[in-house]
Coordinates of C-alpha atoms and ligand atoms in Angstrom, one line a residue:
M1 CA -34.0 65.4 -103.6
P2 CA -30.3 65.8 -104.1
G3 CA -28.7 66.5 -107.4
L4 CA -31.5 68.4 -109.1
E5 CA -32.4 72.0 -108.4
G6 CA -35.1 74.4 -109.6
P7 CA -33.6 77.9 -109.9
L8 CA -35.5 81.0 -108.9
D9 CA -34.6 83.1 -111.9
Y10 CA -33.8 82.8 -115.6
S11 CA -30.1 83.4 -115.6
K12 CA -29.1 79.8 -116.4
E13 CA -31.4 78.9 -119.3
P14 CA -30.0 76.5 -122.0
P15 CA -29.2 77.7 -125.5
R16 CA -32.1 77.5 -128.0
H17 CA -32.4 77.2 -131.8
P18 CA -32.8 80.7 -133.4
C19 CA -35.6 79.5 -135.7
L20 CA -38.0 78.9 -132.9
Q21 CA -41.0 81.3 -132.7
I22 CA -41.0 82.6 -129.1
N23 CA -44.5 82.9 -127.6
A24 CA -43.2 83.8 -124.0
K25 CA -39.7 84.4 -122.9
E26 CA -39.8 83.8 -119.2
P27 CA -40.9 81.0 -118.7
F28 CA -39.6 80.0 -122.1
N29 CA -42.4 78.9 -124.5
A30 CA -41.6 78.4 -128.1
E31 CA -42.6 76.4 -131.2
P32 CA -41.0 75.7 -134.6
P33 CA -42.2 77.4 -137.8
R34 CA -44.8 75.1 -139.4
S35 CA -42.7 74.5 -142.5
L36 CA -39.9 73.0 -140.4
L37 CA -42.3 71.0 -138.3
V38 CA -43.8 69.2 -141.3
S39 CA -40.5 68.7 -143.0
S40 CA -39.6 65.6 -141.0
Y41 CA -41.6 62.7 -139.4
V42 CA -39.5 62.7 -136.3
T43 CA -39.2 66.2 -135.0
P44 CA -35.5 67.2 -134.3
V45 CA -34.9 67.9 -130.6
D46 CA -33.8 71.5 -131.1
L47 CA -37.0 72.3 -133.1
F48 CA -39.4 70.4 -130.8
Y49 CA -41.8 72.8 -129.0
K50 CA -40.7 73.9 -125.5
R51 CA -43.4 74.3 -122.9
N52 CA -42.3 75.6 -119.5
H53 CA -43.9 77.0 -116.5
G54 CA -40.8 78.1 -114.7
P55 CA -37.0 78.3 -115.0
I56 CA -35.3 75.2 -116.3
P57 CA -33.9 72.9 -113.5
I58 CA -30.2 72.2 -113.2
V59 CA -28.5 68.9 -112.5
E60 CA -25.5 69.4 -110.3
D61 CA -24.3 65.9 -110.1
L62 CA -26.0 63.1 -112.1
E63 CA -24.6 60.4 -109.7
R64 CA -26.2 62.0 -106.8
Y65 CA -29.5 62.5 -108.6
C66 CA -32.3 60.3 -107.2
F67 CA -36.1 60.4 -106.7
S68 CA -38.4 58.8 -104.2
I69 CA -41.4 56.6 -104.9
S70 CA -43.7 56.7 -101.8
G71 CA -47.3 57.3 -100.7
L72 CA -49.8 54.6 -100.4
I73 CA -47.4 51.7 -100.7
K74 CA -45.7 49.3 -98.2
N75 CA -42.1 49.8 -99.3
P76 CA -41.1 53.3 -100.3
K77 CA -37.8 53.5 -102.2
K78 CA -35.2 56.0 -103.5
L79 CA -34.1 55.3 -107.0
F80 CA -31.0 56.5 -108.8
M81 CA -30.3 56.7 -112.6
K82 CA -28.4 53.5 -112.5
D83 CA -31.5 51.7 -111.2
I84 CA -33.5 53.0 -114.2
W85 CA -30.7 52.2 -116.7
M86 CA -30.7 48.6 -115.4
L87 CA -34.3 48.0 -116.5
P88 CA -35.1 47.0 -120.1
K89 CA -35.0 50.0 -122.4
Y90 CA -37.9 50.7 -124.7
N91 CA -38.1 53.2 -127.6
V92 CA -41.6 54.5 -128.1
T93 CA -42.4 56.9 -131.0
A94 CA -45.1 59.2 -129.6
T95 CA -46.5 62.6 -130.3
L96 CA -46.5 65.1 -127.5
Q97 CA -49.0 68.0 -127.9
C98 CA -49.8 70.8 -125.6
A99 CA -53.5 71.2 -124.8
G100 CA -53.0 74.9 -125.6
N101 CA -52.0 74.2 -129.2
R102 CA -53.9 76.4 -131.6
R103 CA -55.0 78.7 -128.8
T104 CA -54.5 81.8 -130.9
A105 CA -57.2 80.5 -133.3
M106 CA -59.6 80.2 -130.4
S107 CA -58.7 83.7 -129.3
K108 CA -60.1 85.0 -132.6
T109 CA -63.6 84.0 -131.5
R110 CA -63.3 85.6 -128.1
K111 CA -60.2 86.3 -126.0
V112 CA -58.9 83.4 -124.0
K113 CA -56.3 83.0 -121.2
G114 CA -52.9 81.5 -121.6
V115 CA -49.7 81.4 -123.8
G116 CA -50.7 82.1 -127.4
W117 CA -49.7 79.0 -129.5
D118 CA -50.0 78.8 -133.2
V119 CA -50.3 75.3 -134.7
S120 CA -46.9 73.8 -133.8
A121 CA -47.1 73.1 -130.0
L122 CA -46.7 69.4 -131.0
G123 CA -44.0 67.1 -132.1
N124 CA -43.1 63.4 -132.7
A125 CA -40.1 62.0 -130.9
V126 CA -38.6 58.6 -130.3
W127 CA -38.5 58.5 -126.5
G128 CA -36.1 56.0 -124.9
G129 CA -36.4 54.9 -121.3
A130 CA -37.8 52.4 -118.8
K131 CA -41.5 51.5 -118.7
L132 CA -43.1 53.0 -115.6
A133 CA -44.8 49.6 -115.1
D134 CA -41.4 48.0 -114.6
V135 CA -40.3 50.8 -112.3
L136 CA -43.4 50.4 -110.1
E137 CA -42.6 46.7 -109.9
L138 CA -39.4 47.6 -108.1
V139 CA -41.5 49.0 -105.3
G140 CA -43.8 46.0 -105.2
I141 CA -46.7 47.1 -107.4
P142 CA -47.5 44.3 -109.9
N143 CA -48.4 45.0 -113.5
L144 CA -52.1 45.7 -114.1
T145 CA -52.9 47.1 -110.6
S146 CA -55.7 49.6 -110.3
T147 CA -55.7 49.9 -106.4
T148 CA -52.9 49.2 -104.0
Q149 CA -53.6 47.5 -100.7
S150 CA -53.5 50.8 -98.9
G151 CA -56.0 52.4 -101.4
G152 CA -53.6 54.1 -103.9
K153 CA -55.4 54.7 -107.3
H154 CA -53.3 57.4 -108.9
V155 CA -49.6 58.0 -109.6
E156 CA -48.5 61.6 -109.0
F157 CA -45.3 63.0 -110.7
V158 CA -43.7 65.9 -108.9
S159 CA -41.0 68.1 -110.4
V160 CA -38.7 70.8 -108.9
D161 CA -39.4 73.8 -111.2
K162 CA -40.9 76.8 -109.5
C163 CA -44.1 77.7 -111.2
K164 CA -46.3 80.8 -110.8
E165 CA -49.4 78.7 -111.4
E166 CA -48.5 76.6 -108.3
N167 CA -47.7 79.7 -106.3
G168 CA -43.9 79.1 -106.6
G169 CA -44.3 75.3 -106.0
P170 CA -43.3 72.6 -108.4
Y171 CA -45.1 71.4 -111.5
K172 CA -47.1 68.2 -110.8
A173 CA -49.7 66.0 -112.5
S174 CA -51.1 62.4 -112.1
I175 CA -52.4 59.5 -114.2
P176 CA -54.5 56.5 -113.0
L177 CA -52.5 53.6 -111.5
S178 CA -54.2 51.2 -113.9
Q179 CA -52.6 53.1 -116.8
A180 CA -49.2 53.4 -115.1
T181 CA -49.0 49.7 -114.4
N182 CA -50.2 48.6 -117.8
P183 CA -47.1 47.7 -120.0
D184 CA -49.2 48.2 -123.2
A185 CA -50.0 51.8 -122.3
D186 CA -46.2 52.5 -122.9
V187 CA -45.9 55.1 -120.1
L188 CA -42.1 55.8 -119.9
L189 CA -39.6 57.3 -117.5
A190 CA -37.6 58.6 -120.4
Y191 CA -33.9 59.5 -120.4
E192 CA -33.5 59.8 -124.2
M193 CA -35.1 61.7 -127.0
N194 CA -34.4 60.7 -130.6
G195 CA -31.5 58.6 -129.4
E196 CA -29.8 61.5 -127.6
T197 CA -29.6 62.2 -123.9
L198 CA -32.6 64.3 -122.9
N199 CA -32.1 68.0 -123.6
R200 CA -32.4 70.3 -120.5
D201 CA -35.5 71.9 -121.9
H202 CA -37.2 68.5 -122.3
G203 CA -36.7 67.1 -118.8
Y204 CA -33.0 66.1 -118.3
P205 CA -32.2 63.8 -116.5
L206 CA -35.6 62.0 -116.4
R207 CA -39.1 62.8 -117.5
V208 CA -42.4 61.0 -117.8
V209 CA -43.9 60.4 -121.3
V210 CA -47.6 59.5 -121.3
P211 CA -48.6 58.6 -124.8
G212 CA -52.0 59.4 -126.1
I213 CA -52.9 62.2 -123.7
I214 CA -52.2 66.0 -123.5
G215 CA -48.5 66.9 -122.9
A216 CA -49.4 68.3 -119.5
R217 CA -49.2 64.7 -118.0
S218 CA -45.7 64.2 -119.2
V219 CA -43.9 65.7 -116.2
K220 CA -40.3 66.8 -116.8
W221 CA -37.4 66.7 -114.3
I222 CA -38.8 64.1 -112.0
D223 CA -38.2 64.7 -108.3
S224 CA -40.7 62.3 -106.7
I225 CA -43.5 59.9 -107.5
N226 CA -46.3 59.5 -105.1
I227 CA -49.0 56.8 -105.0
I228 CA -52.2 58.7 -104.0
A229 CA -55.9 58.0 -103.5
E230 CA -57.4 60.8 -105.6
E231 CA -56.2 62.6 -108.7
C232 CA -53.4 65.1 -108.0
Q233 CA -55.0 68.5 -107.1
G234 CA -52.4 70.7 -108.9
F235 CA -53.2 73.4 -111.3
F236 CA -52.5 71.2 -114.3
M237 CA -55.1 68.6 -113.4
Q238 CA -58.1 70.8 -114.1
K239 CA -61.2 68.9 -115.1
D240 CA -61.2 70.3 -118.6
Y241 CA -58.0 68.3 -119.3
K242 CA -59.8 65.0 -119.8
M243 CA -58.4 61.5 -119.4
F244 CA -59.1 58.5 -121.5
P245 CA -62.4 56.6 -120.8
P246 CA -61.6 53.5 -118.7
S247 CA -62.5 51.1 -121.6
V248 CA -59.6 51.8 -123.9
D249 CA -58.0 48.7 -125.5
W250 CA -54.3 49.6 -125.2
D251 CA -52.9 46.9 -127.5
N252 CA -51.2 48.0 -130.7
I253 CA -52.1 51.7 -130.6
N254 CA -49.8 53.8 -132.7
W255 CA -48.9 56.8 -130.5
A256 CA -47.3 58.8 -133.3
S257 CA -49.0 61.4 -135.4
R258 CA -49.3 60.7 -139.1
R259 CA -48.5 63.4 -141.7
P260 CA -51.5 64.2 -143.8
Q261 CA -51.1 63.0 -147.3
M262 CA -52.5 64.4 -150.5
D263 CA -51.4 62.1 -153.3
F264 CA -53.6 63.6 -156.0
P265 CA -53.0 66.6 -158.2
V266 CA -54.7 69.4 -156.4
Q267 CA -55.3 71.6 -159.4
S268 CA -57.5 69.0 -161.0
V269 CA -59.6 68.3 -158.0
I270 CA -60.5 71.6 -156.4
C271 CA -62.8 73.5 -158.7
S272 CA -65.7 74.5 -156.5
L273 CA -66.4 75.1 -152.8
E274 CA -67.9 71.6 -152.5
D275 CA -64.7 70.1 -153.6
V276 CA -62.8 72.0 -151.0
N277 CA -65.2 70.5 -148.4
A278 CA -64.4 67.1 -149.8
I279 CA -60.9 67.2 -148.4
K280 CA -62.0 68.2 -144.9
P281 CA -60.0 66.6 -142.1
G282 CA -62.6 65.0 -139.8
K283 CA -60.4 62.7 -137.7
V284 CA -61.9 60.2 -135.3
D285 CA -60.1 59.2 -132.1
I286 CA -59.9 55.8 -130.3
A287 CA -63.0 56.8 -128.2
S288 CA -65.0 57.6 -131.3
N289 CA -64.9 61.3 -130.8
V290 CA -65.2 63.2 -134.1
Q291 CA -63.2 66.3 -134.8
P292 CA -65.5 69.3 -134.3
E293 CA -65.9 71.5 -137.4
K294 CA -65.9 74.9 -135.9
V295 CA -63.7 76.5 -133.2
E296 CA -66.7 78.6 -132.0
D297 CA -68.5 75.4 -130.8
I298 CA -65.7 74.4 -128.5
W299 CA -64.6 77.8 -127.2
N300 CA -63.5 77.8 -123.5
L301 CA -61.9 80.4 -121.3
R302 CA -58.5 78.6 -121.0
G303 CA -58.3 78.2 -124.7
I304 CA -57.5 74.5 -124.5
L305 CA -58.2 71.4 -126.6
N306 CA -58.8 73.2 -129.9
T307 CA -59.4 70.1 -131.9
S308 CA -61.5 71.8 -134.5
W309 CA -60.8 71.3 -138.2
H310 CA -57.5 73.0 -139.1
R311 CA -58.1 74.7 -142.4
V312 CA -55.3 75.5 -144.7
Q313 CA -55.6 77.6 -147.8
V314 CA -54.8 75.8 -151.0
R315 CA -53.7 78.0 -153.9
V316 CA -54.7 76.7 -157.2
G317 CA -52.3 77.4 -160.0
H318 CA -51.9 76.3 -163.6
S319 CA -48.8 74.7 -164.8
N320 CA -47.9 74.6 -168.5
M321 CA -47.0 71.0 -168.5
Ligands
MTE1 N1 -41.9 69.9 -114.7 C1 -42.6 70.3 -115.7 N2 -43.2 69.3 -116.6 C2 -43.9 69.7 -117.6 C3 -44.2 71.1 -117.8 C4 -43.6 72.0 -117.0 O1 -43.8 73.3 -117.1 N3 -42.8 71.6 -115.9 N4 -45.0 71.4 -118.9 C5 -46.0 70.4 -119.3 C6 -46.7 70.7 -120.5 S1 -48.1 71.7 -120.3 C7 -46.4 70.2 -121.7 S2 -47.4 70.4 -123.1 C8 -45.2 69.3 -121.9 C9 -44.2 69.9 -122.9 O2 -43.1 69.2 -123.1 P1 -41.9 69.7 -123.9 O3 -41.5 71.0 -123.4 O4 -40.8 68.7 -123.8 O5 -42.3 69.8 -125.3 O6 -44.5 69.1 -120.7 C10 -45.3 69.0 -119.5 N5 -44.4 68.7 -118.4
MO2 MO1 -49.2 71.7 -122.3

């Protein structure tokens, strides 16, 4: 599509915050130090983790930038930014997290493949943009559609970045059409992050944000959207990256991550090992999955979905108060 280009090399990368911990330089993969991540509820854009599989795309002319919606639909269309800006704008506070977050911890059990992330490949942002459900209505797909008349069941997002994993082709991923056309699922075509125009690293001029699922579905730098019959076959749709079960009740889900709170005086509580156990994390998700205790039990070669308890050391001191 005109107006957006995926460069072949890394000579035109954007400037980045010096505090970021760089896990891979080319493609650029970096996360904030954990103290900075937890110091604010909404993660500042320049400290938000950056997860890339190729050089950052370049917008030559925003007015010329457009993307197509085609595939198993009757009336394919080309849309420009002005078409997206015309739709109602929504702000959704949602956490984005890479499936590879805490991969280094998994590597300690046995070596895994992939960029080594510590614990900060996640962030909370206020994403501003149009609902994908509204955009799909522009091409004649009504809300709450799970199959189009021509048999389309999934929505594939295709970018322009040149990725090694795709043999030099673009990054792509898909979500079910039923999720894409459900306004309550809050899937966005976002053009803003924390009230600012999207930063180049985060998908300028337009990216997808799919709340509640691994970051890999939130495709940046949209070049085309295809309505397809089967899940997208790209590298990033491997079966380990699971989707929601179909029975999710989408209403009133809070997509943002909460900060853990410890409102009690730690020194008076932790006296023995049992007490340390008493402040275990043990989160439960909307599908009733419980956080596994040990990383060893969920080890996998790609080192993804390390949802095991994240233990932090608590130092017990004495104050003279
Ligand atoms: N086009 C494109 N979209 C992409 C990626 C990418 O490399 N290229 N990385 C994905 C992955 S794996 C994650 S975790 C998120 C990261 O988004 P962020 O860099 O804005 O934090 O973007 C996703 N979308
Ligand atoms: Mo990711």
